[in-house]
Amino acid sequence: VQHGTSTTAVIAVPNTGYHFADWTGSLSSTKNPLIIKNVTEAMSVTANFAINTYTVTFNAGANGSLTSQSGQSGQTIILSVDHGSSTNPVTAVPNTGYHLLNWTGSVTSENNPLVIYNVTSDMVVTANFELNVYAVTFATNGIPGTYLGGDTEQEIPHGGNCSTVTAFTSTYYHFTQWLDNGIHYSTANPLTIKGVIKNMSLIAVYEINTYSVKFTAGANGKIKGNTDQTVEHGKDSTAVTAVPDKGYLFSKWTWEDGSEYSKEPTIIINSVTSDYLLFANFAIRPINWFTVEFNAAPNGSLEGTISQTLKAGSNCLPVTAVPDDGYYFINWTDDSNKEYSTDNPLLVKNLTKDLVLTANFAVIPAGTLRVKFQADKNGTLQGNLDQVVLNGTQTTPVLAMPNYG
């Protein structure tokens, strides 16, 4: 450039994402293009560039707010971001009962928190919130014949109320409670759920009907067995036996009104469908009548009538000693602990006095064999029909008695 003349125009061209800031050096200027006039000496000037910075505005729609790692919170968060950089995460916080639906505006997204990457312009995004809707379902616990009345699959907005659902029972069952995801919720029936704030899965629980079965002993006797039973519908009670005191005999079982139920001292009430209250009645035993009471020692039980009152010279009904698993029958002993018999079943014949007989059991020893005797329909057996003997030894005698003919 000749002394006193001007330069031609020079344009500072920024790279993408940058903008011209100023000239520095032999002169300072913000003009662009730059023309230096009246040059009188050698000069050196530099064009300076700065990165673009953009404003990214986050807005919260109705029913929510925003928070950011930058420390800002509220309905609007404004961030300054260099060209090509990313925003700090911004989190949409829904009000109670709402959830984030999406972000719309300069970007569309369902991410939360939201990070906008590679920002290259000013941006505005809005968080949109939506009211929660919950699934509320109703079902039974699968008891045949039970069912529900009402809408069993409902979609309820936050805080709303369900329509009423009724649990209907089947024969012999009754409704007990509603469970929500396995946890007790209510015993109300019909049920109306109000103010729903979560998904719910309601199960109507039914249980089989149960009945009270009670046995009471009158004067001059007692009852062996469970005298106060709770029995499920259609099931049997456990056995009870009326046992007279000395000098008395069992006469009958009666209802509350005195009407007869049974003359058998040992009873099991089969297929219970209602409450029962039965009374055992006893009477003075006539002269020359005797009572035989059968008991089981530990590790076994008895089958048969365990208390029998009979006229002198009569034969008792057979009673069988049944050992528990791993045990065997040893013998019957009387009330003085003397051996009375090794027969099993035991048939007491020609009764001449009162007897109290106990079946005794022992653990099956190692190295022994168990021998059982059975009769077909055309005869009976007498003796110990369930014996345990050492290997290579003999059993006690068992007598086979054919029927007539």
mmCIF file of C-alpha atoms in Angstrom:
data_model
loop_
_atom_site.group_PDB
_atom_site.id
_atom_site.type_symbol
_atom_site.label_atom_id
_atom_site.label_comp_id
_atom_site.label_asym_id
_atom_site.label_seq_id
_atom_site.Cartn_x
_atom_site.Cartn_y
_atom_site.Cartn_z
ATOM 1 C CA VAL A 1 0.000 0.000 0.000
ATOM 2 C CA GLN A 2 1.487 3.385 -0.995
ATOM 3 C CA HIS A 3 1.932 5.997 1.704
ATOM 4 C CA GLY A 4 -1.290 7.754 2.463
ATOM 5 C CA THR A 5 -3.503 5.395 0.533
ATOM 6 C CA SER A 6 -6.027 2.800 1.764
ATOM 7 C CA THR A 7 -6.085 -0.996 1.749
ATOM 8 C CA THR A 8 -8.629 -2.929 -0.145
ATOM 9 C CA ALA A 9 -11.459 -4.438 1.928
ATOM 10 C CA VAL A 10 -10.614 -7.578 3.903
ATOM 11 C CA ILE A 11 -13.420 -9.791 5.184
ATOM 12 C CA ALA A 12 -13.045 -11.930 8.327
ATOM 13 C CA VAL A 13 -14.853 -15.222 7.631
ATOM 14 C CA PRO A 14 -15.575 -17.283 10.813
ATOM 15 C CA ASN A 15 -15.706 -21.071 10.775
ATOM 16 C CA THR A 16 -19.039 -22.828 11.374
ATOM 17 C CA GLY A 17 -20.155 -22.276 14.911
ATOM 18 C CA TYR A 18 -18.032 -19.174 15.408
ATOM 19 C CA HIS A 19 -18.527 -15.446 14.795
ATOM 20 C CA PHE A 20 -16.150 -12.517 14.142
ATOM 21 C CA ALA A 21 -15.269 -10.648 17.321
ATOM 22 C CA ASP A 22 -12.825 -7.849 16.407
ATOM 23 C CA TRP A 23 -9.499 -6.819 14.859
ATOM 24 C CA THR A 24 -6.477 -6.216 17.046
ATOM 25 C CA GLY A 25 -2.855 -5.318 16.454
ATOM 26 C CA SER A 26 -1.789 -2.106 14.716
ATOM 27 C CA LEU A 27 -5.392 -1.016 15.113
ATOM 28 C CA SER A 28 -8.548 -2.088 16.873
ATOM 29 C CA SER A 29 -11.865 -2.370 15.096
ATOM 30 C CA THR A 30 -15.066 -4.349 14.946
ATOM 31 C CA LYS A 31 -15.774 -3.504 11.324
ATOM 32 C CA ASN A 32 -16.101 -6.373 8.897
ATOM 33 C CA PRO A 33 -15.099 -6.011 6.096
ATOM 34 C CA LEU A 34 -12.160 -3.829 7.221
ATOM 35 C CA ILE A 35 -10.558 -1.063 5.118
ATOM 36 C CA ILE A 36 -7.516 0.669 6.605
ATOM 37 C CA LYS A 37 -7.268 4.215 5.327
ATOM 38 C CA ASN A 38 -4.269 6.606 5.062
ATOM 39 C CA VAL A 39 -1.652 3.968 5.675
ATOM 40 C CA THR A 40 1.587 5.686 6.762
ATOM 41 C CA GLU A 41 3.564 2.760 8.109
ATOM 42 C CA ALA A 42 3.786 -1.001 8.036
ATOM 43 C CA MET A 43 0.901 -2.551 9.949
ATOM 44 C CA SER A 44 -0.199 -5.982 11.250
ATOM 45 C CA VAL A 45 -3.783 -6.708 12.294
ATOM 46 C CA THR A 46 -5.429 -9.948 13.465
ATOM 47 C CA ALA A 47 -9.047 -11.031 13.069
ATOM 48 C CA ASN A 48 -10.339 -12.620 16.304
ATOM 49 C CA PHE A 49 -13.238 -15.134 16.392
ATOM 50 C CA ALA A 50 -15.423 -16.393 19.278
ATOM 51 C CA ILE A 51 -17.554 -19.539 19.564
ATOM 52 C CA ASN A 52 -21.283 -19.064 19.205
ATOM 53 C CA THR A 53 -23.352 -19.394 22.413
ATOM 54 C CA TYR A 54 -27.026 -20.388 22.212
ATOM 55 C CA THR A 55 -29.927 -20.034 24.596
ATOM 56 C CA VAL A 56 -31.814 -23.252 25.297
ATOM 57 C CA THR A 57 -35.084 -22.646 27.129
ATOM 58 C CA PHE A 58 -36.891 -25.464 28.952
ATOM 59 C CA ASN A 59 -40.513 -24.845 29.932
ATOM 60 C CA ALA A 60 -42.805 -26.940 32.154
ATOM 61 C CA GLY A 61 -46.354 -27.393 30.971
ATOM 62 C CA ALA A 62 -49.289 -27.585 33.364
ATOM 63 C CA ASN A 63 -49.131 -30.023 36.297
ATOM 64 C CA GLY A 64 -45.355 -30.233 36.684
ATOM 65 C CA SER A 65 -42.076 -28.371 37.162
ATOM 66 C CA LEU A 66 -38.377 -28.642 36.233
ATOM 67 C CA THR A 67 -35.035 -29.122 37.975
ATOM 68 C CA SER A 68 -31.496 -29.021 36.573
ATOM 69 C CA GLN A 69 -27.967 -29.935 37.626
ATOM 70 C CA SER A 70 -27.164 -26.276 37.100
ATOM 71 C CA GLY A 71 -29.125 -25.556 40.273
ATOM 72 C CA GLN A 72 -32.091 -23.950 38.526
ATOM 73 C CA SER A 73 -35.630 -25.137 39.205
ATOM 74 C CA GLY A 74 -39.151 -23.936 38.587
ATOM 75 C CA GLN A 75 -41.386 -23.577 35.582
ATOM 76 C CA THR A 76 -38.631 -22.330 33.233
ATOM 77 C CA ILE A 77 -34.927 -23.133 33.030
ATOM 78 C CA ILE A 78 -32.664 -21.213 30.625
ATOM 79 C CA LEU A 79 -29.239 -22.598 29.748
ATOM 80 C CA SER A 80 -26.432 -21.055 27.699
ATOM 81 C CA VAL A 81 -24.657 -23.630 25.559
ATOM 82 C CA ASP A 82 -21.618 -23.320 23.308
ATOM 83 C CA HIS A 83 -21.945 -24.412 19.709
ATOM 84 C CA GLY A 84 -21.748 -28.211 19.405
ATOM 85 C CA SER A 85 -21.916 -28.794 23.146
ATOM 86 C CA SER A 86 -24.668 -30.453 25.184
ATOM 87 C CA THR A 87 -27.005 -29.094 27.818
ATOM 88 C CA ASN A 88 -26.893 -30.144 31.419
ATOM 89 C CA PRO A 89 -29.612 -32.721 32.246
ATOM 90 C CA VAL A 90 -33.007 -31.193 32.945
ATOM 91 C CA THR A 91 -35.566 -33.276 34.836
ATOM 92 C CA ALA A 92 -39.311 -32.948 34.439
ATOM 93 C CA VAL A 93 -40.995 -33.352 37.833
ATOM 94 C CA PRO A 94 -44.707 -34.218 37.523
ATOM 95 C CA ASN A 95 -47.173 -33.162 40.189
ATOM 96 C CA THR A 96 -48.733 -35.932 42.290
ATOM 97 C CA GLY A 97 -50.967 -38.079 40.127
ATOM 98 C CA TYR A 98 -49.297 -37.046 36.854
ATOM 99 C CA HIS A 99 -46.465 -38.382 34.700
ATOM 100 C CA LEU A 100 -44.266 -36.943 31.971
ATOM 101 C CA LEU A 101 -45.874 -37.539 28.597
ATOM 102 C CA ASN A 102 -43.079 -36.094 26.382
ATOM 103 C CA TRP A 103 -40.956 -33.092 25.442
ATOM 104 C CA THR A 104 -42.005 -31.061 22.406
ATOM 105 C CA GLY A 105 -40.733 -27.978 20.586
ATOM 106 C CA SER A 106 -37.214 -27.803 19.152
ATOM 107 C CA VAL A 107 -36.824 -31.484 20.018
ATOM 108 C CA THR A 108 -39.273 -34.327 20.637
ATOM 109 C CA SER A 109 -38.355 -36.882 23.274
ATOM 110 C CA GLU A 110 -39.676 -39.045 26.108
ATOM 111 C CA ASN A 111 -36.347 -39.100 27.975
ATOM 112 C CA ASN A 112 -36.302 -37.873 31.548
ATOM 113 C CA PRO A 113 -33.961 -36.265 32.462
ATOM 114 C CA LEU A 114 -33.439 -34.713 29.041
ATOM 115 C CA VAL A 115 -29.995 -33.873 27.592
ATOM 116 C CA ILE A 116 -29.888 -32.043 24.261
ATOM 117 C CA TYR A 117 -26.704 -32.923 22.374
ATOM 118 C CA ASN A 118 -24.791 -30.907 19.740
ATOM 119 C CA VAL A 119 -26.643 -27.632 20.161
ATOM 120 C CA THR A 120 -26.303 -25.467 17.031
ATOM 121 C CA SER A 121 -29.062 -22.872 17.506
ATOM 122 C CA ASP A 122 -31.348 -21.305 20.082
ATOM 123 C CA MET A 123 -33.933 -23.842 21.202
ATOM 124 C CA VAL A 124 -37.193 -23.974 23.170
ATOM 125 C CA VAL A 125 -38.593 -27.259 24.547
ATOM 126 C CA THR A 126 -41.644 -27.910 26.710
ATOM 127 C CA ALA A 127 -42.306 -30.755 29.151
ATOM 128 C CA ASN A 128 -45.870 -32.031 28.788
ATOM 129 C CA PHE A 129 -47.575 -33.844 31.669
ATOM 130 C CA GLU A 130 -50.544 -36.207 31.684
ATOM 131 C CA LEU A 131 -52.876 -37.438 34.430
ATOM 132 C CA ASN A 132 -52.115 -41.006 35.601
ATOM 133 C CA VAL A 133 -54.634 -43.713 34.751
ATOM 134 C CA TYR A 134 -54.537 -46.935 36.776
ATOM 135 C CA ALA A 135 -55.625 -50.473 35.967
ATOM 136 C CA VAL A 136 -57.840 -51.971 38.686
ATOM 137 C CA THR A 137 -58.763 -55.632 38.174
ATOM 138 C CA PHE A 138 -60.966 -57.978 40.181
ATOM 139 C CA ALA A 139 -60.985 -61.794 40.262
ATOM 140 C CA THR A 140 -61.881 -64.720 42.542
ATOM 141 C CA ASN A 141 -59.427 -67.136 44.143
ATOM 142 C CA GLY A 142 -60.681 -69.881 41.860
ATOM 143 C CA ILE A 143 -63.220 -71.663 44.061
ATOM 144 C CA PRO A 144 -65.674 -73.446 41.704
ATOM 145 C CA GLY A 145 -69.039 -71.737 41.544
ATOM 146 C CA THR A 146 -67.863 -68.362 42.873
ATOM 147 C CA TYR A 147 -68.154 -65.300 40.638
ATOM 148 C CA LEU A 148 -68.069 -61.504 40.644
ATOM 149 C CA GLY A 149 -70.733 -58.997 39.698
ATOM 150 C CA GLY A 150 -69.703 -55.679 38.131
ATOM 151 C CA ASP A 151 -66.894 -54.405 35.918
ATOM 152 C CA THR A 152 -63.852 -56.542 36.744
ATOM 153 C CA GLU A 153 -61.381 -54.568 34.564
ATOM 154 C CA GLN A 154 -61.485 -50.829 35.191
ATOM 155 C CA GLU A 155 -59.307 -47.882 34.068
ATOM 156 C CA ILE A 156 -59.418 -45.202 36.771
ATOM 157 C CA PRO A 157 -57.834 -41.693 36.596
ATOM 158 C CA HIS A 158 -55.740 -40.637 39.592
ATOM 159 C CA GLY A 159 -57.957 -39.975 42.600
ATOM 160 C CA GLY A 160 -61.037 -41.408 40.897
ATOM 161 C CA ASN A 161 -63.439 -44.044 42.224
ATOM 162 C CA CYS A 162 -64.087 -47.553 40.928
ATOM 163 C CA SER A 163 -67.549 -48.791 40.172
ATOM 164 C CA THR A 164 -68.889 -51.312 42.682
ATOM 165 C CA VAL A 165 -67.937 -54.997 42.427
ATOM 166 C CA THR A 166 -69.714 -57.754 44.388
ATOM 167 C CA ALA A 167 -68.270 -61.159 45.337
ATOM 168 C CA PHE A 168 -70.934 -63.875 45.073
ATOM 169 C CA THR A 169 -70.416 -67.128 46.972
ATOM 170 C CA SER A 170 -71.046 -70.692 45.914
ATOM 171 C CA THR A 171 -72.786 -73.371 47.972
ATOM 172 C CA TYR A 172 -70.787 -74.400 51.049
ATOM 173 C CA TYR A 173 -68.302 -71.514 50.738
ATOM 174 C CA HIS A 174 -68.312 -67.983 52.154
ATOM 175 C CA PHE A 175 -66.524 -64.747 51.253
ATOM 176 C CA THR A 176 -63.799 -63.681 53.726
ATOM 177 C CA GLN A 177 -61.755 -60.785 52.298
ATOM 178 C CA TRP A 178 -60.244 -58.956 49.333
ATOM 179 C CA LEU A 179 -56.487 -59.176 48.763
ATOM 180 C CA ASP A 180 -54.579 -56.538 46.767
ATOM 181 C CA ASN A 181 -51.470 -58.148 45.290
ATOM 182 C CA GLY A 182 -51.532 -60.736 48.070
ATOM 183 C CA ILE A 183 -52.032 -58.263 50.954
ATOM 184 C CA HIS A 184 -55.275 -57.863 52.906
ATOM 185 C CA TYR A 185 -57.248 -54.903 51.573
ATOM 186 C CA SER A 186 -60.858 -55.061 52.756
ATOM 187 C CA THR A 187 -63.680 -57.251 54.026
ATOM 188 C CA ALA A 188 -66.361 -55.030 52.471
ATOM 189 C CA ASN A 189 -68.724 -56.782 50.085
ATOM 190 C CA PRO A 190 -69.891 -55.202 47.797
ATOM 191 C CA LEU A 191 -66.633 -53.239 47.378
ATOM 192 C CA THR A 192 -66.273 -49.699 46.043
ATOM 193 C CA ILE A 193 -62.670 -48.494 45.878
ATOM 194 C CA LYS A 194 -62.384 -44.726 46.267
ATOM 195 C CA GLY A 195 -59.472 -42.378 45.607
ATOM 196 C CA VAL A 196 -57.415 -44.757 43.431
ATOM 197 C CA ILE A 197 -53.723 -43.770 43.357
ATOM 198 C CA LYS A 198 -52.047 -46.939 41.978
ATOM 199 C CA ASN A 199 -52.589 -50.047 39.902
ATOM 200 C CA MET A 200 -54.508 -52.655 41.884
ATOM 201 C CA SER A 201 -55.178 -56.370 41.515
ATOM 202 C CA LEU A 202 -58.020 -57.445 43.822
ATOM 203 C CA ILE A 203 -58.704 -61.105 44.606
ATOM 204 C CA ALA A 204 -61.917 -62.178 46.336
ATOM 205 C CA VAL A 205 -61.019 -64.891 48.840
ATOM 206 C CA TYR A 206 -63.530 -67.613 49.668
ATOM 207 C CA GLU A 207 -63.192 -70.295 52.323
ATOM 208 C CA ILE A 208 -65.159 -73.478 52.825
ATOM 209 C CA ASN A 209 -67.844 -73.379 55.500
ATOM 210 C CA THR A 210 -66.921 -74.946 58.832
ATOM 211 C CA TYR A 211 -69.193 -76.265 61.536
ATOM 212 C CA SER A 212 -68.980 -76.743 65.295
ATOM 213 C CA VAL A 213 -69.277 -80.365 66.367
ATOM 214 C CA LYS A 214 -69.436 -80.766 70.146
ATOM 215 C CA PHE A 215 -69.801 -83.849 72.319
ATOM 216 C CA THR A 216 -70.854 -83.634 75.972
ATOM 217 C CA ALA A 217 -70.770 -86.380 78.563
ATOM 218 C CA GLY A 218 -73.723 -86.737 80.899
ATOM 219 C CA ALA A 219 -73.416 -87.852 84.497
ATOM 220 C CA ASN A 220 -71.544 -91.072 85.299
ATOM 221 C CA GLY A 221 -69.260 -91.192 82.278
ATOM 222 C CA LYS A 222 -66.689 -89.445 80.145
ATOM 223 C CA ILE A 223 -65.751 -89.074 76.481
ATOM 224 C CA LYS A 224 -62.487 -90.117 74.845
ATOM 225 C CA GLY A 225 -61.470 -88.040 71.864
ATOM 226 C CA ASN A 226 -61.771 -84.420 70.785
ATOM 227 C CA THR A 227 -65.048 -83.153 72.243
ATOM 228 C CA ASP A 228 -64.994 -79.726 70.554
ATOM 229 C CA GLN A 229 -64.265 -80.037 66.831
ATOM 230 C CA THR A 230 -64.352 -77.649 63.885
ATOM 231 C CA VAL A 231 -65.127 -79.616 60.735
ATOM 232 C CA GLU A 232 -65.102 -78.443 57.111
ATOM 233 C CA HIS A 233 -68.264 -78.893 55.070
ATOM 234 C CA GLY A 234 -68.612 -82.444 53.828
ATOM 235 C CA LYS A 235 -65.737 -83.797 55.917
ATOM 236 C CA ASP A 236 -66.003 -86.320 58.759
ATOM 237 C CA SER A 237 -65.473 -85.636 62.434
ATOM 238 C CA THR A 238 -62.830 -87.583 64.306
ATOM 239 C CA ALA A 239 -64.031 -90.517 66.375
ATOM 240 C CA VAL A 240 -65.168 -90.097 69.970
ATOM 241 C CA THR A 241 -66.104 -92.818 72.437
ATOM 242 C CA ALA A 242 -68.484 -92.626 75.376
ATOM 243 C CA VAL A 243 -66.870 -94.381 78.372
ATOM 244 C CA PRO A 244 -69.065 -95.144 81.420
ATOM 245 C CA ASP A 245 -67.796 -94.844 84.971
ATOM 246 C CA LYS A 246 -67.469 -98.005 87.015
ATOM 247 C CA GLY A 247 -70.881 -99.419 87.790
ATOM 248 C CA TYR A 248 -72.525 -97.720 84.805
ATOM 249 C CA LEU A 249 -73.032 -98.434 81.117
ATOM 250 C CA PHE A 250 -73.388 -96.299 78.031
ATOM 251 C CA SER A 251 -76.977 -96.104 76.859
ATOM 252 C CA LYS A 252 -77.114 -93.791 73.830
ATOM 253 C CA TRP A 253 -76.151 -90.539 72.150
ATOM 254 C CA THR A 254 -78.939 -87.944 72.013
ATOM 255 C CA TRP A 255 -79.631 -84.530 70.546
ATOM 256 C CA GLU A 256 -80.395 -81.499 72.718
ATOM 257 C CA ASP A 257 -84.105 -82.335 72.605
ATOM 258 C CA GLY A 258 -83.432 -85.847 73.921
ATOM 259 C CA SER A 259 -84.121 -87.671 70.671
ATOM 260 C CA GLU A 260 -81.803 -90.569 69.969
ATOM 261 C CA TYR A 261 -78.840 -90.216 67.595
ATOM 262 C CA SER A 262 -76.993 -93.534 68.069
ATOM 263 C CA LYS A 263 -76.597 -96.452 70.437
ATOM 264 C CA GLU A 264 -72.975 -97.055 69.406
ATOM 265 C CA PRO A 265 -70.518 -95.753 72.031
ATOM 266 C CA THR A 266 -67.942 -94.864 69.353
ATOM 267 C CA ILE A 267 -69.246 -92.516 66.690
ATOM 268 C CA ILE A 268 -67.904 -90.589 63.713
ATOM 269 C CA ILE A 269 -70.183 -87.990 62.180
ATOM 270 C CA ASN A 270 -69.834 -88.394 58.424
ATOM 271 C CA SER A 271 -70.208 -85.631 55.833
ATOM 272 C CA VAL A 272 -70.875 -82.807 58.286
ATOM 273 C CA THR A 273 -73.117 -80.075 56.839
ATOM 274 C CA SER A 274 -74.304 -78.261 59.994
ATOM 275 C CA ASP A 275 -73.459 -77.687 63.651
ATOM 276 C CA TYR A 276 -73.812 -80.675 65.973
ATOM 277 C CA LEU A 277 -74.265 -80.935 69.735
ATOM 278 C CA LEU A 278 -74.557 -84.499 71.017
ATOM 279 C CA PHE A 279 -74.870 -85.851 74.547
ATOM 280 C CA ALA A 280 -73.541 -89.169 75.832
ATOM 281 C CA ASN A 281 -76.016 -90.764 78.236
ATOM 282 C CA PHE A 282 -75.149 -93.346 80.871
ATOM 283 C CA ALA A 283 -77.243 -95.613 83.059
ATOM 284 C CA ILE A 284 -76.674 -97.797 86.110
ATOM 285 C CA ARG A 285 -75.193 -101.050 84.989
ATOM 286 C CA PRO A 286 -77.377 -104.089 85.757
ATOM 287 C CA ILE A 287 -76.019 -106.843 87.970
ATOM 288 C CA ASN A 288 -73.759 -109.251 86.085
ATOM 289 C CA TRP A 289 -72.871 -106.740 83.374
ATOM 290 C CA PHE A 290 -69.242 -105.796 82.893
ATOM 291 C CA THR A 291 -67.239 -103.146 81.014
ATOM 292 C CA VAL A 292 -64.107 -103.658 78.952
ATOM 293 C CA GLU A 293 -62.082 -100.544 78.190
ATOM 294 C CA PHE A 294 -59.368 -100.730 75.531
ATOM 295 C CA ASN A 295 -56.457 -98.257 75.479
ATOM 296 C CA ALA A 296 -53.467 -97.718 73.179
ATOM 297 C CA ALA A 297 -50.000 -97.110 74.626
ATOM 298 C CA PRO A 298 -47.731 -94.624 72.788
ATOM 299 C CA ASN A 299 -46.722 -95.386 69.179
ATOM 300 C CA GLY A 300 -49.982 -96.968 68.089
ATOM 301 C CA SER A 301 -53.747 -96.660 67.912
ATOM 302 C CA LEU A 302 -56.873 -98.827 68.050
ATOM 303 C CA GLU A 303 -59.574 -99.791 65.588
ATOM 304 C CA GLY A 304 -62.933 -100.947 66.879
ATOM 305 C CA THR A 305 -65.256 -100.191 69.797
ATOM 306 C CA ILE A 306 -62.907 -99.216 72.615
ATOM 307 C CA SER A 307 -65.482 -99.262 75.427
ATOM 308 C CA GLN A 308 -67.889 -102.185 75.601
ATOM 309 C CA THR A 309 -70.404 -103.022 78.325
ATOM 310 C CA LEU A 310 -71.808 -106.511 78.043
ATOM 311 C CA LYS A 311 -73.743 -109.107 80.000
ATOM 312 C CA ALA A 312 -71.660 -111.668 81.861
ATOM 313 C CA GLY A 313 -70.566 -114.530 79.620
ATOM 314 C CA SER A 314 -70.758 -112.426 76.455
ATOM 315 C CA ASN A 315 -68.014 -111.983 73.901
ATOM 316 C CA CYS A 316 -66.659 -108.523 73.071
ATOM 317 C CA LEU A 317 -66.447 -107.165 69.573
ATOM 318 C CA PRO A 318 -62.877 -107.495 68.222
ATOM 319 C CA VAL A 319 -60.481 -104.562 68.699
ATOM 320 C CA THR A 320 -57.314 -104.210 66.605
ATOM 321 C CA ALA A 321 -54.044 -102.656 67.769
ATOM 322 C CA VAL A 322 -52.475 -100.651 64.908
ATOM 323 C CA PRO A 323 -48.771 -99.787 65.342
ATOM 324 C CA ASP A 324 -47.339 -96.564 63.977
ATOM 325 C CA ASP A 325 -44.758 -96.747 61.173
ATOM 326 C CA GLY A 326 -41.536 -98.294 62.466
ATOM 327 C CA TYR A 327 -43.259 -100.007 65.409
ATOM 328 C CA TYR A 328 -44.923 -103.365 66.013
ATOM 329 C CA PHE A 329 -47.576 -104.692 68.391
ATOM 330 C CA ILE A 330 -46.239 -106.548 71.453
ATOM 331 C CA ASN A 331 -49.210 -107.583 73.597
ATOM 332 C CA TRP A 332 -52.239 -106.565 75.614
ATOM 333 C CA THR A 333 -51.775 -105.921 79.338
ATOM 334 C CA ASP A 334 -54.392 -105.491 82.065
ATOM 335 C CA ASP A 335 -54.639 -102.708 84.633
ATOM 336 C CA SER A 336 -52.050 -104.488 86.814
ATOM 337 C CA ASN A 337 -49.646 -104.460 83.835
ATOM 338 C CA LYS A 338 -49.770 -108.235 83.482
ATOM 339 C CA GLU A 339 -49.869 -109.700 79.997
ATOM 340 C CA TYR A 340 -53.428 -110.519 79.024
ATOM 341 C CA SER A 341 -53.049 -111.657 75.419
ATOM 342 C CA THR A 342 -50.871 -111.452 72.297
ATOM 343 C CA ASP A 343 -53.848 -111.828 69.950
ATOM 344 C CA ASN A 344 -54.391 -109.020 67.488
ATOM 345 C CA PRO A 345 -57.216 -108.373 66.820
ATOM 346 C CA LEU A 346 -58.296 -109.168 70.370
ATOM 347 C CA LEU A 347 -61.626 -110.868 70.982
ATOM 348 C CA VAL A 348 -62.430 -110.995 74.696
ATOM 349 C CA LYS A 349 -64.651 -114.030 75.288
ATOM 350 C CA ASN A 350 -66.899 -115.127 78.162
ATOM 351 C CA LEU A 351 -66.727 -111.814 79.991
ATOM 352 C CA THR A 352 -66.773 -112.274 83.781
ATOM 353 C CA LYS A 353 -65.387 -109.017 85.160
ATOM 354 C CA ASP A 354 -64.480 -105.437 84.318
ATOM 355 C CA LEU A 355 -61.306 -105.151 82.278
ATOM 356 C CA VAL A 356 -58.985 -102.321 81.313
ATOM 357 C CA LEU A 357 -56.690 -103.566 78.540
ATOM 358 C CA THR A 358 -53.785 -101.681 76.949
ATOM 359 C CA ALA A 359 -52.148 -102.411 73.606
ATOM 360 C CA ASN A 360 -48.364 -102.045 73.802
ATOM 361 C CA PHE A 361 -45.946 -101.275 70.969
ATOM 362 C CA ALA A 362 -42.169 -101.314 70.431
ATOM 363 C CA VAL A 363 -39.672 -100.195 67.814
ATOM 364 C CA ILE A 364 -39.040 -102.816 65.119
ATOM 365 C CA PRO A 365 -35.466 -104.037 65.804
ATOM 366 C CA ALA A 366 -32.852 -104.371 63.094
ATOM 367 C CA GLY A 367 -32.477 -107.913 61.716
ATOM 368 C CA THR A 368 -36.117 -108.838 62.223
ATOM 369 C CA LEU A 369 -38.875 -109.745 59.790
ATOM 370 C CA ARG A 370 -42.499 -108.664 59.845
ATOM 371 C CA VAL A 371 -45.097 -111.386 59.223
ATOM 372 C CA LYS A 372 -48.762 -110.516 58.588
ATOM 373 C CA PHE A 373 -51.612 -113.055 58.425
ATOM 374 C CA GLN A 374 -54.838 -112.434 56.492
ATOM 375 C CA ALA A 375 -57.994 -114.475 56.017
ATOM 376 C CA ASP A 376 -60.148 -114.540 52.897
ATOM 377 C CA LYS A 377 -63.916 -114.093 53.032
ATOM 378 C CA ASN A 378 -64.609 -117.738 53.941
ATOM 379 C CA GLY A 379 -62.925 -117.792 57.340
ATOM 380 C CA THR A 380 -61.317 -115.922 60.197
ATOM 381 C CA LEU A 381 -58.033 -115.989 62.061
ATOM 382 C CA GLN A 382 -57.220 -116.101 65.737
ATOM 383 C CA GLY A 383 -53.881 -115.040 67.211
ATOM 384 C CA ASN A 384 -51.400 -112.230 66.619
ATOM 385 C CA LEU A 385 -51.880 -111.393 62.948
ATOM 386 C CA ASP A 386 -49.005 -108.868 62.756
ATOM 387 C CA GLN A 387 -45.803 -110.343 64.188
ATOM 388 C CA VAL A 388 -42.131 -109.313 64.206
ATOM 389 C CA VAL A 389 -39.666 -112.232 64.510
ATOM 390 C CA LEU A 390 -35.916 -112.704 64.285
ATOM 391 C CA ASN A 391 -34.644 -114.018 60.984
ATOM 392 C CA GLY A 392 -34.834 -117.832 61.043
ATOM 393 C CA THR A 393 -37.162 -118.095 64.051
ATOM 394 C CA GLN A 394 -40.829 -119.072 64.322
ATOM 395 C CA THR A 395 -43.958 -116.985 64.685
ATOM 396 C CA THR A 396 -46.441 -117.527 67.463
ATOM 397 C CA PRO A 397 -49.346 -119.792 66.458
ATOM 398 C CA VAL A 398 -52.221 -118.377 64.365
ATOM 399 C CA LEU A 399 -55.407 -120.430 64.113
ATOM 400 C CA ALA A 400 -57.390 -120.436 60.845
ATOM 401 C CA MET A 401 -61.103 -120.984 61.483
ATOM 402 C CA PRO A 402 -63.287 -121.726 58.429
ATOM 403 C CA ASN A 403 -66.819 -120.402 58.191
ATOM 404 C CA TYR A 404 -69.700 -122.829 58.489
ATOM 405 C CA GLY A 405 -70.004 -124.961 55.367
#
